[in-house]
């Protein structure tokens, strides 16, 4: 029982590149979410999903896309990376009790 | 939009003593949930305690308890008998019961002195 897993743990991109952050859970939670954490700030909600095929925007959705084709997987796509997207990204599963993945540290040069 | 404010960027406590971390929030909703999360240097986010807004009784989890003042929109965390392993960033969070929106405070860094 791995809980919530995220890959990669670290990533460096150049401005304009695209990439997908992977998130998977084996806890069978319908609700999944993506956050970013910047220095001096708490986590901010990017996108969330209440079940397969259903996604919605959070507080800071611009520059990110998500999809939810299965209950287990909830990838986050950066379409054209910008330095402002340098951050630590967390995926979580569950609603009233959220279980977080270990995070991905992303640097955009 | 809902906001969560943690007014103490840093706090310090002596081992075995008690410390209280403050959190206030702003909302017009009646259905919501409040949380305290702990983030140690490992970066892993760990749920400490949860409070449903409709419950009047303050939540308690072992050495951790909250003081939930709904009218004042205050949700403080009390850590009793502090241990070295309690040293971490602590985040207060609000989740809407209506639209799944989730907001975090900026965090309080807790140092535990031996």
Short mmCIF file of C-alpha atoms in Angstrom, two decimals:
data_model
loop_
_atom_site.label_atom_id
_atom_site.label_comp_id
_atom_site.label_asym_id
_atom_site.label_seq_id
_atom_site.Cartn_x
_atom_site.Cartn_y
_atom_site.Cartn_z
CA UNK A 1 0.00 0.00 0.00
CA UNK A 2 2.02 2.95 -1.31
CA UNK A 3 -0.55 5.70 -0.59
CA UNK A 4 0.12 8.67 -2.89
CA UNK A 5 3.16 8.60 -5.14
CA UNK A 6 4.62 11.39 -7.26
CA UNK A 7 7.23 11.33 -9.98
CA UNK A 8 9.71 12.78 -10.54
CA UNK A 9 11.07 14.02 -7.18
CA UNK A 10 13.14 16.72 -8.85
CA UNK A 11 12.99 18.34 -12.29
CA UNK A 12 14.76 21.19 -14.04
CA UNK A 13 13.15 22.70 -17.13
CA UNK A 14 13.99 25.48 -19.51
CA UNK A 15 11.48 28.24 -20.16
CA UNK A 16 8.96 27.12 -22.75
CA UNK A 17 9.40 23.40 -22.22
CA UNK A 18 6.43 21.23 -21.33
CA UNK A 19 6.25 18.35 -18.92
CA UNK A 20 3.86 16.20 -16.93
CA UNK A 21 4.05 15.61 -13.20
CA UNK A 22 2.68 12.20 -12.36
CA UNK A 23 0.50 11.39 -9.37
CA UNK A 24 -0.97 8.03 -8.47
CA UNK A 25 -2.91 6.73 -5.47
CA UNK A 26 -3.90 3.25 -4.36
CA UNK A 27 -6.35 4.39 -1.67
CA UNK A 28 -9.44 4.52 -3.92
CA UNK A 29 -10.24 8.13 -3.08
CA UNK A 30 -12.53 9.95 -5.48
CA UNK A 31 -11.13 13.37 -4.59
CA UNK A 32 -7.62 14.29 -5.74
CA UNK A 33 -5.90 17.63 -5.88
CA UNK A 34 -2.71 19.43 -6.91
CA UNK A 35 -1.03 22.20 -4.91
CA UNK A 36 2.03 24.34 -5.25
CA UNK A 37 4.10 25.53 -2.31
CA UNK A 38 6.22 28.65 -2.59
CA UNK A 39 8.59 30.05 0.07
CA UNK A 40 6.77 31.98 2.78
CA UNK A 41 3.40 30.80 1.58
CA UNK A 42 1.15 27.92 2.35
CA UNK A 43 -0.05 25.48 -0.24
CA UNK A 44 -2.21 26.88 -3.02
CA UNK A 45 -4.73 24.75 -4.85
CA UNK A 46 -4.11 24.46 -8.60
CA UNK A 47 -6.70 21.94 -9.80
CA UNK A 48 -8.80 19.25 -8.24
CA UNK A 49 -10.95 16.32 -9.29
CA UNK A 50 -13.98 14.77 -7.59
CA UNK A 51 -13.84 11.63 -9.69
CA UNK A 52 -12.81 10.13 -13.02
CA UNK A 53 -13.69 12.47 -15.85
CA UNK A 54 -14.39 15.45 -13.57
CA UNK A 55 -11.88 18.22 -12.91
CA UNK A 56 -12.13 21.81 -11.76
CA UNK A 57 -9.93 24.82 -11.18
CA UNK A 58 -8.54 25.87 -7.86
CA UNK A 59 -6.99 29.14 -6.76
CA UNK A 60 -4.05 29.26 -9.21
CA UNK A 61 -4.90 27.22 -12.35
CA UNK A 62 -3.26 29.32 -15.07
CA UNK A 63 -0.51 27.54 -16.97
CA UNK A 64 -1.55 24.07 -15.83
CA UNK A 65 -3.81 21.37 -17.23
CA UNK A 66 -5.14 18.23 -15.61
CA UNK A 67 -7.12 15.19 -16.64
CA UNK A 68 -8.57 12.27 -14.70
CA UNK A 69 -9.14 9.20 -16.81
CA UNK A 70 -8.93 6.75 -13.89
CA UNK A 71 -9.52 6.91 -10.15
CA UNK A 72 -5.86 6.14 -9.53
CA UNK A 73 -4.07 8.71 -11.69
CA UNK A 74 -4.17 12.51 -11.75
CA UNK A 75 -1.35 14.00 -13.86
CA UNK A 76 -0.53 17.70 -13.92
CA UNK A 77 0.70 19.19 -17.18
CA UNK A 78 2.76 22.32 -17.60
CA UNK A 79 2.12 23.48 -21.14
CA UNK A 80 4.92 26.04 -21.51
CA UNK A 81 7.01 26.32 -18.37
CA UNK A 82 7.80 29.76 -16.97
CA UNK A 83 10.20 30.77 -14.17
CA UNK A 84 7.15 31.75 -12.08
CA UNK A 85 6.25 28.06 -11.98
CA UNK A 86 9.37 27.22 -10.01
CA UNK A 87 7.91 25.65 -6.90
CA UNK A 88 7.31 22.47 -4.96
CA UNK A 89 4.27 20.60 -6.19
CA UNK A 90 2.16 18.32 -4.04
CA UNK A 91 -0.52 15.89 -5.07
CA UNK A 92 -3.11 14.75 -2.53
CA UNK A 93 -5.87 12.17 -2.36
CA UNK A 94 -8.91 12.30 -0.11
CA UNK A 95 -11.20 15.13 0.87
CA UNK A 96 -11.89 15.52 4.58
CA UNK A 97 -8.58 13.86 5.31
CA UNK A 98 -6.04 14.51 2.60
CA UNK A 99 -3.08 12.22 2.08
CA UNK A 100 -0.20 13.97 0.43
CA UNK A 101 2.49 12.67 -1.86
CA UNK A 102 6.16 13.44 -1.15
CA UNK A 103 6.26 16.40 -3.55
CA UNK A 104 8.13 17.35 -6.72
CA UNK A 105 10.65 20.18 -6.66
CA UNK A 106 10.50 21.92 -10.04
CA UNK A 107 12.95 24.57 -11.21
CA UNK A 108 12.32 26.51 -14.40
CA UNK A 109 15.35 28.34 -15.77
CA UNK B 1 -12.79 34.01 -1.30
CA UNK B 2 -11.93 32.46 1.99
CA UNK B 3 -8.65 33.46 3.60
CA UNK B 4 -6.62 31.84 6.33
CA UNK B 5 -4.24 33.88 8.45
CA UNK B 6 -1.46 32.63 10.68
CA UNK B 7 -0.06 35.65 12.46
CA UNK B 8 2.96 33.92 14.02
CA UNK B 9 5.68 33.18 11.44
CA UNK B 10 7.82 31.54 14.13
CA UNK B 11 7.26 30.11 17.59
CA UNK B 12 9.55 28.50 20.10
CA UNK B 13 8.80 26.18 23.02
CA UNK B 14 10.81 24.36 25.63
CA UNK B 15 10.63 20.60 25.55
CA UNK B 16 7.77 19.29 27.74
CA UNK B 17 6.08 22.70 27.79
CA UNK B 18 2.84 23.75 26.08
CA UNK B 19 2.57 25.99 23.05
CA UNK B 20 -0.41 27.45 21.19
CA UNK B 21 -0.37 28.30 17.49
CA UNK B 22 -2.91 30.83 16.23
CA UNK B 23 -5.09 30.74 13.15
CA UNK B 24 -7.95 32.92 12.01
CA UNK B 25 -10.06 32.56 8.90
CA UNK B 26 -12.56 34.56 6.98
CA UNK B 27 -15.65 32.98 5.44
CA UNK B 28 -19.34 33.57 4.89
CA UNK B 29 -20.06 29.85 4.65
CA UNK B 30 -21.64 27.76 7.37
CA UNK B 31 -20.42 24.37 6.11
CA UNK B 32 -16.66 23.95 6.26
CA UNK B 33 -13.79 22.01 7.76
CA UNK B 34 -10.64 23.18 9.46
CA UNK B 35 -7.32 21.39 9.64
CA UNK B 36 -3.85 21.62 11.09
CA UNK B 37 -1.08 20.03 9.05
CA UNK B 38 2.50 19.44 10.09
CA UNK B 39 5.38 19.64 7.62
CA UNK B 40 8.74 18.43 9.00
CA UNK B 41 12.01 18.99 7.13
CA UNK B 42 11.26 15.86 5.10
CA UNK B 43 8.62 18.01 3.35
CA UNK B 44 5.89 15.42 3.91
CA UNK B 45 2.52 16.97 4.81
CA UNK B 46 0.95 15.19 7.78
CA UNK B 47 -2.56 15.76 9.10
CA UNK B 48 -2.46 16.64 12.79
CA UNK B 49 -6.09 17.33 13.59
CA UNK B 50 -9.41 18.09 11.93
CA UNK B 51 -12.51 20.01 13.04
CA UNK B 52 -15.91 20.05 11.41
CA UNK B 53 -17.58 23.45 11.70
CA UNK B 54 -20.90 21.98 12.78
CA UNK B 55 -19.33 20.31 15.80
CA UNK B 56 -19.18 22.44 18.92
CA UNK B 57 -16.80 20.12 20.74
CA UNK B 58 -13.13 20.87 20.22
CA UNK B 59 -11.18 18.12 18.49
CA UNK B 60 -8.39 16.35 20.37
CA UNK B 61 -5.71 13.93 19.20
CA UNK B 62 -3.42 12.79 22.00
CA UNK B 63 -1.18 15.80 22.86
CA UNK B 64 -2.81 18.00 20.21
CA UNK B 65 -6.04 19.89 20.76
CA UNK B 66 -7.79 22.82 19.17
CA UNK B 67 -9.71 25.80 20.47
CA UNK B 68 -12.41 26.36 17.87
CA UNK B 69 -14.20 29.67 18.29
CA UNK B 70 -16.70 29.75 15.44
CA UNK B 71 -18.10 33.20 16.06
CA UNK B 72 -14.62 34.70 16.26
CA UNK B 73 -13.47 32.56 13.29
CA UNK B 74 -10.50 31.38 15.27
CA UNK B 75 -8.91 27.93 15.25
CA UNK B 76 -5.82 27.63 17.44
CA UNK B 77 -3.72 24.51 17.98
CA UNK B 78 -2.40 23.60 21.41
CA UNK B 79 0.51 21.20 21.69
CA UNK B 80 1.01 19.82 25.18
CA UNK B 81 4.17 18.16 26.51
CA UNK B 82 6.12 19.32 23.47
CA UNK B 83 8.64 16.88 22.05
CA UNK B 84 11.67 17.41 19.85
CA UNK B 85 9.84 15.61 17.05
CA UNK B 86 7.15 18.29 17.08
CA UNK B 87 9.57 20.76 15.47
CA UNK B 88 8.17 21.54 12.02
CA UNK B 89 6.15 23.99 9.97
CA UNK B 90 2.49 23.97 10.95
CA UNK B 91 -0.18 24.98 8.48
CA UNK B 92 -3.76 25.86 9.24
CA UNK B 93 -6.18 25.03 6.42
CA UNK B 94 -9.81 25.63 5.52
CA UNK B 95 -11.93 23.47 3.24
CA UNK B 96 -15.29 24.60 1.94
CA UNK B 97 -18.13 22.15 2.37
CA UNK B 98 -19.83 23.65 -0.67
CA UNK B 99 -17.28 23.78 -3.48
CA UNK B 100 -14.18 21.78 -2.46
CA UNK B 101 -12.06 24.93 -2.29
CA UNK B 102 -9.09 24.50 0.04
CA UNK B 103 -7.03 27.36 1.49
CA UNK B 104 -3.89 27.21 3.59
CA UNK B 105 -2.31 29.76 5.87
CA UNK B 106 1.31 30.82 5.37
CA UNK B 107 2.51 28.58 8.18
CA UNK B 108 4.17 28.84 11.59
CA UNK B 109 7.65 27.43 12.11
CA UNK B 110 7.83 25.74 15.50
CA UNK B 111 11.17 25.21 17.20
CA UNK B 112 11.42 22.91 20.22
CA UNK B 113 14.34 23.59 22.56
CA UNK B 114 15.82 20.71 24.58
#
